[in-house]
JSON list of C-alpha atoms and ligand atoms in Angstrom, two decimals:
[
{"chain": "A", "resi": 1, "resn": "UNK", "atom": "CA", "xyz": [3.14, -5.58, -2.00]},
{"chain": "A", "resi": 2, "resn": "UNK", "atom": "CA", "xyz": [1.85, -4.67, -4.97]},
{"chain": "A", "resi": 3, "resn": "UNK", "atom": "CA", "xyz": [-2.67, -6.07, -5.93]},
{"chain": "A", "resi": 4, "resn": "UNK", "atom": "CA", "xyz": [-0.77, -8.23, -8.62]},
{"chain": "A", "resi": 5, "resn": "UNK", "atom": "CA", "xyz": [1.92, -8.94, -6.35]},
{"chain": "A", "resi": 6, "resn": "UNK", "atom": "CA", "xyz": [-1.05, -10.57, -3.71]},
{"chain": "A", "resi": 7, "resn": "UNK", "atom": "CA", "xyz": [-2.45, -12.78, -6.35]},
{"chain": "A", "resi": 8, "resn": "UNK", "atom": "CA", "xyz": [0.52, -14.68, -7.38]},
{"chain": "A", "resi": 9, "resn": "UNK", "atom": "CA", "xyz": [1.22, -15.74, -4.04]},
{"chain": "A", "resi": 10, "resn": "UNK", "atom": "CA", "xyz": [2.21, -19.22, -3.94]},
{"chain": "A", "resi": 11, "resn": "UNK", "atom": "CA", "xyz": [5.01, -18.23, -6.14]},
{"chain": "A", "resi": 12, "resn": "UNK", "atom": "CA", "xyz": [7.45, -17.60, -3.60]},
{"chain": "A", "resi": 13, "resn": "UNK", "atom": "CA", "xyz": [11.22, -17.52, -4.81]},
{"chain": "A", "resi": 14, "resn": "UNK", "atom": "CA", "xyz": [11.99, -20.83, -2.98]},
{"chain": "A", "resi": 15, "resn": "UNK", "atom": "CA", "xyz": [9.01, -22.27, -4.99]},
{"chain": "A", "resi": 16, "resn": "UNK", "atom": "CA", "xyz": [11.08, -21.15, -8.19]},
{"chain": "A", "resi": 17, "resn": "UNK", "atom": "CA", "xyz": [14.25, -22.50, -7.39]},
{"chain": "A", "resi": 18, "resn": "UNK", "atom": "CA", "xyz": [12.36, -25.63, -5.84]},
{"chain": "A", "resi": 19, "resn": "UNK", "atom": "CA", "xyz": [10.57, -26.11, -9.40]},
{"chain": "A", "resi": 20, "resn": "UNK", "atom": "CA", "xyz": [13.49, -25.42, -12.04]},
{"chain": "A", "resi": 21, "resn": "UNK", "atom": "CA", "xyz": [15.74, -27.75, -10.13]},
{"chain": "A", "resi": 22, "resn": "UNK", "atom": "CA", "xyz": [14.63, -30.15, -11.83]},
{"chain": "A", "resi": 23, "resn": "UNK", "atom": "CA", "xyz": [12.92, -28.48, -14.43]},
{"chain": "A", "resi": 24, "resn": "UNK", "atom": "CA", "xyz": [16.32, -27.52, -15.83]},
{"chain": "A", "resi": 25, "resn": "UNK", "atom": "CA", "xyz": [17.67, -31.24, -17.16]},
{"chain": "A", "resi": 26, "resn": "UNK", "atom": "CA", "xyz": [14.24, -30.81, -19.69]},
{"chain": "A", "resi": 27, "resn": "UNK", "atom": "CA", "xyz": [13.82, -27.70, -19.74]},
{"chain": "A", "resi": 28, "resn": "UNK", "atom": "CA", "xyz": [15.31, -27.62, -23.24]},
{"chain": "A", "resi": 29, "resn": "UNK", "atom": "CA", "xyz": [14.47, -30.53, -24.55]},
{"chain": "A", "resi": 30, "resn": "UNK", "atom": "CA", "xyz": [10.98, -29.78, -23.25]},
{"chain": "A", "resi": 31, "resn": "UNK", "atom": "CA", "xyz": [10.34, -25.85, -23.53]},
{"chain": "A", "resi": 32, "resn": "UNK", "atom": "CA", "xyz": [13.57, -25.39, -27.21]},
{"chain": "A", "resi": 33, "resn": "UNK", "atom": "CA", "xyz": [10.50, -25.81, -29.82]},
{"chain": "A", "resi": 34, "resn": "UNK", "atom": "CA", "xyz": [7.67, -24.62, -28.29]},
{"chain": "A", "resi": 35, "resn": "UNK", "atom": "CA", "xyz": [8.62, -21.44, -27.80]},
{"chain": "A", "resi": 36, "resn": "UNK", "atom": "CA", "xyz": [11.55, -21.20, -29.93]},
{"chain": "A", "resi": 37, "resn": "UNK", "atom": "CA", "xyz": [9.76, -18.68, -32.92]},
{"chain": "A", "resi": 38, "resn": "UNK", "atom": "CA", "xyz": [8.67, -16.54, -30.39]},
{"chain": "A", "resi": 39, "resn": "UNK", "atom": "CA", "xyz": [12.05, -16.39, -28.18]},
{"chain": "A", "resi": 40, "resn": "UNK", "atom": "CA", "xyz": [14.03, -16.01, -31.44]},
{"chain": "A", "resi": 41, "resn": "UNK", "atom": "CA", "xyz": [11.32, -13.44, -32.95]},
{"chain": "A", "resi": 42, "resn": "UNK", "atom": "CA", "xyz": [12.49, -11.16, -29.66]},
{"chain": "A", "resi": 43, "resn": "UNK", "atom": "CA", "xyz": [16.03, -11.32, -29.99]},
{"chain": "A", "resi": 44, "resn": "UNK", "atom": "CA", "xyz": [15.94, -11.01, -33.70]},
{"chain": "A", "resi": 45, "resn": "UNK", "atom": "CA", "xyz": [13.98, -7.42, -32.09]},
{"chain": "A", "resi": 46, "resn": "UNK", "atom": "CA", "xyz": [16.54, -6.75, -29.78]},
{"chain": "A", "resi": 47, "resn": "UNK", "atom": "CA", "xyz": [18.58, -7.35, -32.46]},
{"chain": "A", "resi": 48, "resn": "UNK", "atom": "CA", "xyz": [16.76, -4.25, -34.61]},
{"chain": "A", "resi": 49, "resn": "UNK", "atom": "CA", "xyz": [16.90, -2.08, -31.87]},
{"chain": "A", "resi": 50, "resn": "UNK", "atom": "CA", "xyz": [19.57, 1.00, -31.06]},
{"chain": "A", "resi": 51, "resn": "UNK", "atom": "CA", "xyz": [21.82, 0.24, -28.16]},
{"chain": "A", "resi": 52, "resn": "UNK", "atom": "CA", "xyz": [24.54, -1.85, -26.87]},
{"chain": "A", "resi": 53, "resn": "UNK", "atom": "CA", "xyz": [23.55, -3.20, -23.39]},
{"chain": "A", "resi": 54, "resn": "UNK", "atom": "CA", "xyz": [21.08, -5.57, -23.33]},
{"chain": "A", "resi": 55, "resn": "UNK", "atom": "CA", "xyz": [19.85, -7.06, -19.80]},
{"chain": "A", "resi": 56, "resn": "UNK", "atom": "CA", "xyz": [18.74, -10.81, -20.53]},
{"chain": "A", "resi": 57, "resn": "UNK", "atom": "CA", "xyz": [15.93, -11.03, -17.60]},
{"chain": "A", "resi": 58, "resn": "UNK", "atom": "CA", "xyz": [15.28, -14.83, -16.67]},
{"chain": "A", "resi": 59, "resn": "UNK", "atom": "CA", "xyz": [18.07, -15.69, -19.05]},
{"chain": "A", "resi": 60, "resn": "UNK", "atom": "CA", "xyz": [16.44, -19.97, -17.96]},
{"chain": "A", "resi": 61, "resn": "UNK", "atom": "CA", "xyz": [19.19, -21.96, -19.34]},
{"chain": "A", "resi": 62, "resn": "UNK", "atom": "CA", "xyz": [20.27, -19.73, -22.01]},
{"chain": "A", "resi": 63, "resn": "UNK", "atom": "CA", "xyz": [18.79, -21.00, -25.48]},
{"chain": "A", "resi": 64, "resn": "UNK", "atom": "CA", "xyz": [18.43, -16.73, -26.05]},
{"chain": "A", "resi": 65, "resn": "UNK", "atom": "CA", "xyz": [22.30, -16.65, -26.41]},
{"chain": "A", "resi": 66, "resn": "UNK", "atom": "CA", "xyz": [23.10, -17.67, -28.90]},
{"chain": "A", "resi": 67, "resn": "UNK", "atom": "CA", "xyz": [21.01, -15.43, -31.28]},
{"chain": "A", "resi": 68, "resn": "UNK", "atom": "CA", "xyz": [22.00, -12.51, -30.17]},
{"chain": "A", "resi": 69, "resn": "UNK", "atom": "CA", "xyz": [24.12, -9.81, -32.40]},
{"chain": "A", "resi": 70, "resn": "UNK", "atom": "CA", "xyz": [28.31, -9.94, -32.16]},
{"chain": "A", "resi": 71, "resn": "UNK", "atom": "CA", "xyz": [26.98, -5.90, -32.13]},
{"chain": "A", "resi": 72, "resn": "UNK", "atom": "CA", "xyz": [25.38, -6.83, -28.53]},
{"chain": "A", "resi": 73, "resn": "UNK", "atom": "CA", "xyz": [27.25, -7.31, -25.31]},
{"chain": "A", "resi": 74, "resn": "UNK", "atom": "CA", "xyz": [24.40, -9.63, -22.80]},
{"chain": "A", "resi": 75, "resn": "UNK", "atom": "CA", "xyz": [24.13, -9.76, -19.81]},
{"chain": "A", "resi": 76, "resn": "UNK", "atom": "CA", "xyz": [22.01, -11.87, -18.20]},
{"chain": "A", "resi": 77, "resn": "UNK", "atom": "CA", "xyz": [20.47, -12.94, -15.08]},
{"chain": "A", "resi": 78, "resn": "UNK", "atom": "CA", "xyz": [18.45, -15.78, -12.80]},
{"chain": "A", "resi": 79, "resn": "UNK", "atom": "CA", "xyz": [17.34, -16.54, -10.17]},
{"chain": "A", "resi": 80, "resn": "UNK", "atom": "CA", "xyz": [17.67, -19.95, -10.37]},
{"chain": "A", "resi": 81, "resn": "UNK", "atom": "CA", "xyz": [21.66, -21.49, -9.83]},
{"chain": "A", "resi": 82, "resn": "UNK", "atom": "CA", "xyz": [20.41, -24.83, -11.31]},
{"chain": "A", "resi": 83, "resn": "UNK", "atom": "CA", "xyz": [19.38, -22.95, -15.15]},
{"chain": "A", "resi": 84, "resn": "UNK", "atom": "CA", "xyz": [22.46, -20.97, -14.83]},
{"chain": "A", "resi": 85, "resn": "UNK", "atom": "CA", "xyz": [24.72, -23.63, -14.90]},
{"chain": "A", "resi": 86, "resn": "UNK", "atom": "CA", "xyz": [23.44, -24.53, -18.11]},
{"chain": "A", "resi": 87, "resn": "UNK", "atom": "CA", "xyz": [23.31, -21.16, -19.57]},
{"chain": "A", "resi": 88, "resn": "UNK", "atom": "CA", "xyz": [27.24, -20.59, -18.69]},
{"chain": "A", "resi": 89, "resn": "UNK", "atom": "CA", "xyz": [28.15, -23.65, -20.66]},
{"chain": "A", "resi": 90, "resn": "UNK", "atom": "CA", "xyz": [26.40, -21.56, -23.62]},
{"chain": "A", "resi": 91, "resn": "UNK", "atom": "CA", "xyz": [27.57, -18.32, -22.62]},
{"chain": "A", "resi": 92, "resn": "UNK", "atom": "CA", "xyz": [31.54, -19.54, -22.46]},
{"chain": "A", "resi": 93, "resn": "UNK", "atom": "CA", "xyz": [31.29, -19.85, -26.62]},
{"chain": "A", "resi": 94, "resn": "UNK", "atom": "CA", "xyz": [29.90, -16.44, -27.04]},
{"chain": "A", "resi": 95, "resn": "UNK", "atom": "CA", "xyz": [32.62, -13.66, -26.82]},
{"chain": "A", "resi": 96, "resn": "UNK", "atom": "CA", "xyz": [29.38, -11.46, -26.58]},
{"chain": "A", "resi": 97, "resn": "UNK", "atom": "CA", "xyz": [28.02, -11.79, -23.12]},
{"chain": "A", "resi": 98, "resn": "UNK", "atom": "CA", "xyz": [29.58, -10.35, -20.68]},
{"chain": "A", "resi": 99, "resn": "UNK", "atom": "CA", "xyz": [28.36, -11.56, -17.97]},
{"chain": "A", "resi": 100, "resn": "UNK", "atom": "CA", "xyz": [26.16, -15.06, -16.63]},
{"chain": "A", "resi": 101, "resn": "UNK", "atom": "CA", "xyz": [24.74, -13.77, -13.02]},
{"chain": "A", "resi": 102, "resn": "UNK", "atom": "CA", "xyz": [22.13, -14.76, -10.26]},
{"chain": "A", "resi": 103, "resn": "UNK", "atom": "CA", "xyz": [20.38, -12.08, -9.15]},
{"chain": "A", "resi": 104, "resn": "UNK", "atom": "CA", "xyz": [16.71, -11.81, -8.29]},
{"chain": "A", "resi": 105, "resn": "UNK", "atom": "CA", "xyz": [14.98, -9.69, -11.23]},
{"chain": "A", "resi": 106, "resn": "UNK", "atom": "CA", "xyz": [12.62, -7.26, -9.48]},
{"chain": "A", "resi": 107, "resn": "UNK", "atom": "CA", "xyz": [15.49, -6.20, -7.06]},
{"chain": "A", "resi": 108, "resn": "UNK", "atom": "CA", "xyz": [18.87, -6.22, -9.53]},
{"chain": "A", "resi": 109, "resn": "UNK", "atom": "CA", "xyz": [22.38, -5.01, -7.90]},
{"chain": "A", "resi": 110, "resn": "UNK", "atom": "CA", "xyz": [22.85, -2.66, -11.12]},
{"chain": "A", "resi": 111, "resn": "UNK", "atom": "CA", "xyz": [22.24, 1.13, -11.50]},
{"chain": "A", "resi": 112, "resn": "UNK", "atom": "CA", "xyz": [20.03, 3.32, -12.89]},
{"chain": "A", "resi": 113, "resn": "UNK", "atom": "CA", "xyz": [20.19, 3.66, -16.21]},
{"chain": "A", "resi": 114, "resn": "UNK", "atom": "CA", "xyz": [22.98, 0.71, -17.21]},
{"chain": "A", "resi": 115, "resn": "UNK", "atom": "CA", "xyz": [21.39, -1.06, -19.72]},
{"chain": "A", "resi": 116, "resn": "UNK", "atom": "CA", "xyz": [19.82, 0.11, -23.15]},
{"chain": "A", "resi": 117, "resn": "UNK", "atom": "CA", "xyz": [17.42, -2.51, -23.90]},
{"chain": "A", "resi": 118, "resn": "UNK", "atom": "CA", "xyz": [15.75, -5.36, -20.30]},
{"chain": "A", "resi": 119, "resn": "UNK", "atom": "CA", "xyz": [14.24, -8.14, -23.07]},
{"chain": "A", "resi": 120, "resn": "UNK", "atom": "CA", "xyz": [11.79, -10.70, -19.98]},
{"chain": "A", "resi": 121, "resn": "UNK", "atom": "CA", "xyz": [11.07, -13.95, -22.35]},
{"chain": "A", "resi": 122, "resn": "UNK", "atom": "CA", "xyz": [8.36, -16.22, -21.06]},
{"chain": "A", "resi": 123, "resn": "UNK", "atom": "CA", "xyz": [8.70, -14.46, -16.64]},
{"chain": "A", "resi": 124, "resn": "UNK", "atom": "CA", "xyz": [6.85, -12.09, -16.35]},
{"chain": "A", "resi": 125, "resn": "UNK", "atom": "CA", "xyz": [4.25, -14.70, -15.59]},
{"chain": "A", "resi": 126, "resn": "UNK", "atom": "CA", "xyz": [6.51, -16.80, -13.58]},
{"chain": "A", "resi": 127, "resn": "UNK", "atom": "CA", "xyz": [7.94, -14.02, -11.35]},
{"chain": "A", "resi": 128, "resn": "UNK", "atom": "CA", "xyz": [6.10, -12.86, -7.69]},
{"chain": "A", "resi": 129, "resn": "UNK", "atom": "CA", "xyz": [5.36, -9.05, -8.49]},
{"chain": "A", "resi": 130, "resn": "UNK", "atom": "CA", "xyz": [5.62, -8.42, -11.60]},
{"chain": "A", "resi": 131, "resn": "UNK", "atom": "CA", "xyz": [4.94, -5.39, -11.25]},
{"chain": "A", "resi": 132, "resn": "UNK", "atom": "CA", "xyz": [7.73, -4.98, -9.50]},
{"chain": "A", "resi": 133, "resn": "UNK", "atom": "CA", "xyz": [9.68, -6.40, -12.39]},
{"chain": "A", "resi": 134, "resn": "UNK", "atom": "CA", "xyz": [8.81, -4.04, -14.16]},
{"chain": "A", "resi": 135, "resn": "UNK", "atom": "CA", "xyz": [10.23, -1.17, -12.75]},
{"chain": "A", "resi": 136, "resn": "UNK", "atom": "CA", "xyz": [12.87, -2.71, -12.25]},
{"chain": "A", "resi": 137, "resn": "UNK", "atom": "CA", "xyz": [13.45, -2.98, -16.20]},
{"chain": "A", "resi": 138, "resn": "UNK", "atom": "CA", "xyz": [13.00, 0.61, -16.35]},
{"chain": "A", "resi": 139, "resn": "UNK", "atom": "CA", "xyz": [14.72, 1.26, -13.46]},
{"chain": "A", "resi": 140, "resn": "UNK", "atom": "CA", "xyz": [18.40, -0.01, -15.00]},
{"chain": "A", "resi": 141, "resn": "UNK", "atom": "CA", "xyz": [17.40, 0.70, -18.34]},
{"chain": "A", "resi": 142, "resn": "UNK", "atom": "CA", "xyz": [17.83, 4.16, -19.30]},
{"chain": "A", "resi": 143, "resn": "UNK", "atom": "CA", "xyz": [15.47, 6.57, -20.30]},
{"chain": "A", "resi": 144, "resn": "UNK", "atom": "CA", "xyz": [14.47, 6.43, -24.46]},
{"chain": "A", "resi": 145, "resn": "UNK", "atom": "CA", "xyz": [15.89, 3.18, -23.89]},
{"chain": "A", "resi": 146, "resn": "UNK", "atom": "CA", "xyz": [12.85, -0.78, -24.61]},
{"chain": "A", "resi": 147, "resn": "UNK", "atom": "CA", "xyz": [11.83, -2.45, -22.35]},
{"chain": "A", "resi": 148, "resn": "UNK", "atom": "CA", "xyz": [10.84, -5.72, -24.46]},
{"chain": "A", "resi": 149, "resn": "UNK", "atom": "CA", "xyz": [8.19, -9.28, -22.75]},
{"chain": "A", "resi": 150, "resn": "UNK", "atom": "CA", "xyz": [6.97, -12.03, -24.82]},
{"chain": "A", "resi": 151, "resn": "UNK", "atom": "CA", "xyz": [4.57, -13.78, -22.45]},
{"chain": "A", "resi": 152, "resn": "UNK", "atom": "CA", "xyz": [1.53, -15.36, -23.06]},
{"chain": "A", "resi": 153, "resn": "UNK", "atom": "CA", "xyz": [-1.82, -12.95, -22.39]},
{"chain": "A", "resi": 154, "resn": "UNK", "atom": "CA", "xyz": [-4.82, -14.86, -21.54]},
{"chain": "A", "resi": 155, "resn": "UNK", "atom": "CA", "xyz": [-7.84, -11.70, -23.32]},
{"chain": "A", "resi": 156, "resn": "UNK", "atom": "CA", "xyz": [-9.51, -9.67, -21.55]},
{"chain": "A", "resi": 157, "resn": "UNK", "atom": "CA", "xyz": [-12.41, -12.48, -21.47]},
{"chain": "A", "resi": 158, "resn": "UNK", "atom": "CA", "xyz": [-10.59, -15.24, -19.49]},
{"chain": "A", "resi": 159, "resn": "UNK", "atom": "CA", "xyz": [-8.60, -18.18, -21.00]},
{"chain": "A", "resi": 160, "resn": "UNK", "atom": "CA", "xyz": [-9.74, -20.70, -23.27]},
{"chain": "A", "resi": 161, "resn": "UNK", "atom": "CA", "xyz": [-10.01, -23.60, -21.61]},
{"chain": "A", "resi": 162, "resn": "UNK", "atom": "CA", "xyz": [-8.49, -25.50, -24.04]},
{"chain": "A", "resi": 163, "resn": "UNK", "atom": "CA", "xyz": [-5.36, -23.42, -23.43]},
{"chain": "A", "resi": 164, "resn": "UNK", "atom": "CA", "xyz": [-5.74, -23.92, -19.93]},
{"chain": "A", "resi": 165, "resn": "UNK", "atom": "CA", "xyz": [-6.46, -27.56, -19.59]},
{"chain": "A", "resi": 166, "resn": "UNK", "atom": "CA", "xyz": [-3.74, -27.54, -22.39]},
{"chain": "A", "resi": 167, "resn": "UNK", "atom": "CA", "xyz": [-1.17, -25.87, -20.44]},
{"chain": "A", "resi": 168, "resn": "UNK", "atom": "CA", "xyz": [-3.01, -26.60, -16.50]},
{"chain": "A", "resi": 169, "resn": "UNK", "atom": "CA", "xyz": [0.07, -30.09, -15.85]},
{"chain": "A", "resi": 170, "resn": "UNK", "atom": "CA", "xyz": [3.29, -27.46, -16.98]},
{"chain": "A", "resi": 171, "resn": "UNK", "atom": "CA", "xyz": [1.87, -24.42, -15.82]},
{"chain": "A", "resi": 172, "resn": "UNK", "atom": "CA", "xyz": [1.52, -26.26, -12.24]},
{"chain": "A", "resi": 173, "resn": "UNK", "atom": "CA", "xyz": [5.66, -27.68, -11.92]},
{"chain": "A", "resi": 174, "resn": "UNK", "atom": "CA", "xyz": [6.84, -24.25, -14.22]},
{"chain": "A", "resi": 175, "resn": "UNK", "atom": "CA", "xyz": [4.53, -22.19, -11.99]},
{"chain": "A", "resi": 176, "resn": "UNK", "atom": "CA", "xyz": [2.90, -20.36, -14.86]},
{"chain": "A", "resi": 177, "resn": "UNK", "atom": "CA", "xyz": [0.01, -18.18, -14.38]},
{"chain": "A", "resi": 178, "resn": "UNK", "atom": "CA", "xyz": [-2.08, -19.71, -17.41]},
{"chain": "A", "resi": 179, "resn": "UNK", "atom": "CA", "xyz": [-4.62, -16.19, -16.86]},
{"chain": "A", "resi": 180, "resn": "UNK", "atom": "CA", "xyz": [-1.84, -13.84, -16.51]},
{"chain": "A", "resi": 181, "resn": "UNK", "atom": "CA", "xyz": [-3.00, -10.77, -17.82]},
{"chain": "A", "resi": 182, "resn": "UNK", "atom": "CA", "xyz": [-1.45, -7.22, -19.52]},
{"chain": "A", "resi": 183, "resn": "UNK", "atom": "CA", "xyz": [-3.40, -5.41, -16.37]},
{"chain": "A", "resi": 184, "resn": "UNK", "atom": "CA", "xyz": [-1.08, -8.01, -13.80]},
{"chain": "A", "resi": 185, "resn": "UNK", "atom": "CA", "xyz": [1.71, -6.15, -15.73]},
{"chain": "A", "resi": 186, "resn": "UNK", "atom": "CA", "xyz": [1.11, -2.93, -17.36]},
{"chain": "A", "resi": 187, "resn": "UNK", "atom": "CA", "xyz": [-1.12, 0.13, -15.32]},
{"chain": "A", "resi": 188, "resn": "UNK", "atom": "CA", "xyz": [-3.44, 2.08, -17.21]},
{"chain": "A", "resi": 189, "resn": "UNK", "atom": "CA", "xyz": [-0.70, 4.61, -19.33]},
{"chain": "A", "resi": 190, "resn": "UNK", "atom": "CA", "xyz": [1.90, 1.61, -19.53]},
{"chain": "A", "resi": 191, "resn": "UNK", "atom": "CA", "xyz": [1.33, 1.24, -22.91]},
{"chain": "A", "resi": 192, "resn": "UNK", "atom": "CA", "xyz": [0.84, 4.49, -24.21]},
{"chain": "A", "resi": 193, "resn": "UNK", "atom": "CA", "xyz": [2.91, 4.29, -26.87]},
{"chain": "A", "resi": 194, "resn": "UNK", "atom": "CA", "xyz": [4.17, 0.33, -26.85]},
{"chain": "A", "resi": 195, "resn": "UNK", "atom": "CA", "xyz": [3.80, -2.49, -29.40]},
{"chain": "A", "resi": 196, "resn": "UNK", "atom": "CA", "xyz": [1.95, -5.71, -28.68]},
{"chain": "A", "resi": 197, "resn": "UNK", "atom": "CA", "xyz": [3.01, -7.72, -31.45]},
{"chain": "A", "resi": 198, "resn": "UNK", "atom": "CA", "xyz": [1.25, -12.14, -31.46]},
{"chain": "A", "resi": 199, "resn": "UNK", "atom": "CA", "xyz": [3.93, -14.17, -32.08]},
{"chain": "A", "resi": 200, "resn": "UNK", "atom": "CA", "xyz": [3.69, -17.59, -33.30]},
{"chain": "A", "resi": 201, "resn": "UNK", "atom": "CA", "xyz": [2.33, -20.01, -32.73]},
{"chain": "A", "resi": 202, "resn": "UNK", "atom": "CA", "xyz": [-0.79, -19.77, -33.48]},
{"chain": "A", "resi": 203, "resn": "UNK", "atom": "CA", "xyz": [-0.23, -15.50, -32.15]},
{"chain": "A", "resi": 204, "resn": "UNK", "atom": "CA", "xyz": [-0.47, -17.22, -28.30]},
{"chain": "A", "resi": 205, "resn": "UNK", "atom": "CA", "xyz": [2.36, -15.28, -26.85]},
{"chain": "A", "resi": 206, "resn": "UNK", "atom": "CA", "xyz": [2.43, -11.57, -27.73]},
{"chain": "A", "resi": 207, "resn": "UNK", "atom": "CA", "xyz": [5.58, -9.13, -27.65]},
{"chain": "A", "resi": 208, "resn": "UNK", "atom": "CA", "xyz": [5.80, -6.54, -25.75]},
{"chain": "A", "resi": 209, "resn": "UNK", "atom": "CA", "xyz": [7.25, -3.07, -26.26]},
{"chain": "A", "resi": 210, "resn": "UNK", "atom": "CA", "xyz": [7.89, -0.59, -23.80]},
{"chain": "A", "resi": 211, "resn": "UNK", "atom": "CA", "xyz": [10.40, 2.58, -25.30]},
{"chain": "A", "resi": 212, "resn": "UNK", "atom": "CA", "xyz": [11.33, 4.37, -21.01]},
{"chain": "B", "resi": 301, "resn": "LIG", "atom": "C1", "xyz": [9.80, -19.96, -18.28]},
{"chain": "B", "resi": 301, "resn": "LIG", "atom": "S1", "xyz": [11.18, -20.30, -18.11]},
{"chain": "B", "resi": 301, "resn": "LIG", "atom": "C2", "xyz": [11.97, -19.09, -19.54]},
{"chain": "B", "resi": 301, "resn": "LIG", "atom": "C3", "xyz": [12.84, -18.96, -19.63]},
{"chain": "B", "resi": 301, "resn": "LIG", "atom": "C4", "xyz": [13.63, -18.12, -20.83]},
{"chain": "B", "resi": 301, "resn": "LIG", "atom": "N1", "xyz": [13.67, -17.31, -21.15]},
{"chain": "B", "resi": 301, "resn": "LIG", "atom": "C5", "xyz": [13.44, -18.99, -22.40]},
{"chain": "B", "resi": 301, "resn": "LIG", "atom": "O1", "xyz": [13.21, -18.22, -22.93]},
{"chain": "B", "resi": 301, "resn": "LIG", "atom": "O2", "xyz": [13.68, -20.09, -22.02]},
{"chain": "B", "resi": 301, "resn": "LIG", "atom": "C6", "xyz": [11.27, -18.16, -16.51]},
{"chain": "B", "resi": 301, "resn": "LIG", "atom": "C7", "xyz": [12.96, -18.02, -15.80]},
{"chain": "B", "resi": 301, "resn": "LIG", "atom": "O3", "xyz": [12.82, -17.17, -14.83]},
{"chain": "B", "resi": 301, "resn": "LIG", "atom": "C8", "xyz": [13.46, -17.27, -14.01]},
{"chain": "B", "resi": 301, "resn": "LIG", "atom": "N2", "xyz": [13.18, -16.99, -12.42]},
{"chain": "B", "resi": 301, "resn": "LIG", "atom": "C9", "xyz": [11.69, -17.15, -12.00]},
{"chain": "B", "resi": 301, "resn": "LIG", "atom": "N3", "xyz": [11.84, -15.54, -11.41]},
{"chain": "B", "resi": 301, "resn": "LIG", "atom": "C10", "xyz": [12.40, -14.85, -11.52]},
{"chain": "B", "resi": 301, "resn": "LIG", "atom": "C11", "xyz": [12.96, -13.49, -10.53]},
{"chain": "B", "resi": 301, "resn": "LIG", "atom": "N4", "xyz": [12.33, -13.17, -9.65]},
{"chain": "B", "resi": 301, "resn": "LIG", "atom": "N5", "xyz": [14.43, -13.09, -11.29]},
{"chain": "B", "resi": 301, "resn": "LIG", "atom": "C12", "xyz": [15.27, -13.81, -12.41]},
{"chain": "B", "resi": 301, "resn": "LIG", "atom": "N6", "xyz": [14.49, -15.15, -12.63]},
{"chain": "B", "resi": 301, "resn": "LIG", "atom": "C13", "xyz": [13.40, -15.65, -12.33]},
{"chain": "B", "resi": 301, "resn": "LIG", "atom": "C14", "xyz": [13.30, -18.82, -13.83]},
{"chain": "B", "resi": 301, "resn": "LIG", "atom": "O4", "xyz": [14.66, -19.24, -13.17]},
{"chain": "B", "resi": 301, "resn": "LIG", "atom": "C15", "xyz": [13.61, -19.48, -14.94]},
{"chain": "B", "resi": 301, "resn": "LIG", "atom": "O5", "xyz": [14.60, -19.51, -15.54]}
]
């Protein structure tokens, strides 16, 4: 287990599944509108990238799925069966969604280089080992492809008190880490040649795009 992973002890897979089983009923109402601008901006970027094969990790209830362009072929994975049940209802109406699968994003069954693009929206600060997530996304994306994250990243000076308070209850319920930092997932050098773009609302989220 990496140093970053040790910091996330407590967010065990079973705890995540239990949390999201409860949350799946309300997720779209609670987190649909709040995260929508950053979610749509990430999908817009995916649509603009070359390549057709897209992996969305932590697809949740599938809120992003209707927004991919027809030319992209999407596979969505998540470890919560309850969130996926909702995603499957959405996917049934979307011919460009190839599959929605129950899988741990840190250790998938996909072949090396199977995808052109992998994207994780609001997932990196939930998984037990964010660096394992990054390594797995890099493995399944072909060389030259793209790996994207949308997440809240705390600044190097720490978390503003107002943000900590605002997210405390939510963080406990959804397994989010309000104090999740870039260095919890990226090692020195990972961000070379990448772009980091602040996202609405209020630049609370960043879209990080890595060339594989
Ligand atoms: C905050 S939700 C984000 C859902 C969706 N991406 C969105 O834009 O609303 C985090 C999702 O990550 C999933 N997740 C957490 N850890 C995971 C893992 N190791 N592998 C796959 N999915 C995971 C959760 O089940 C949940 O559906």
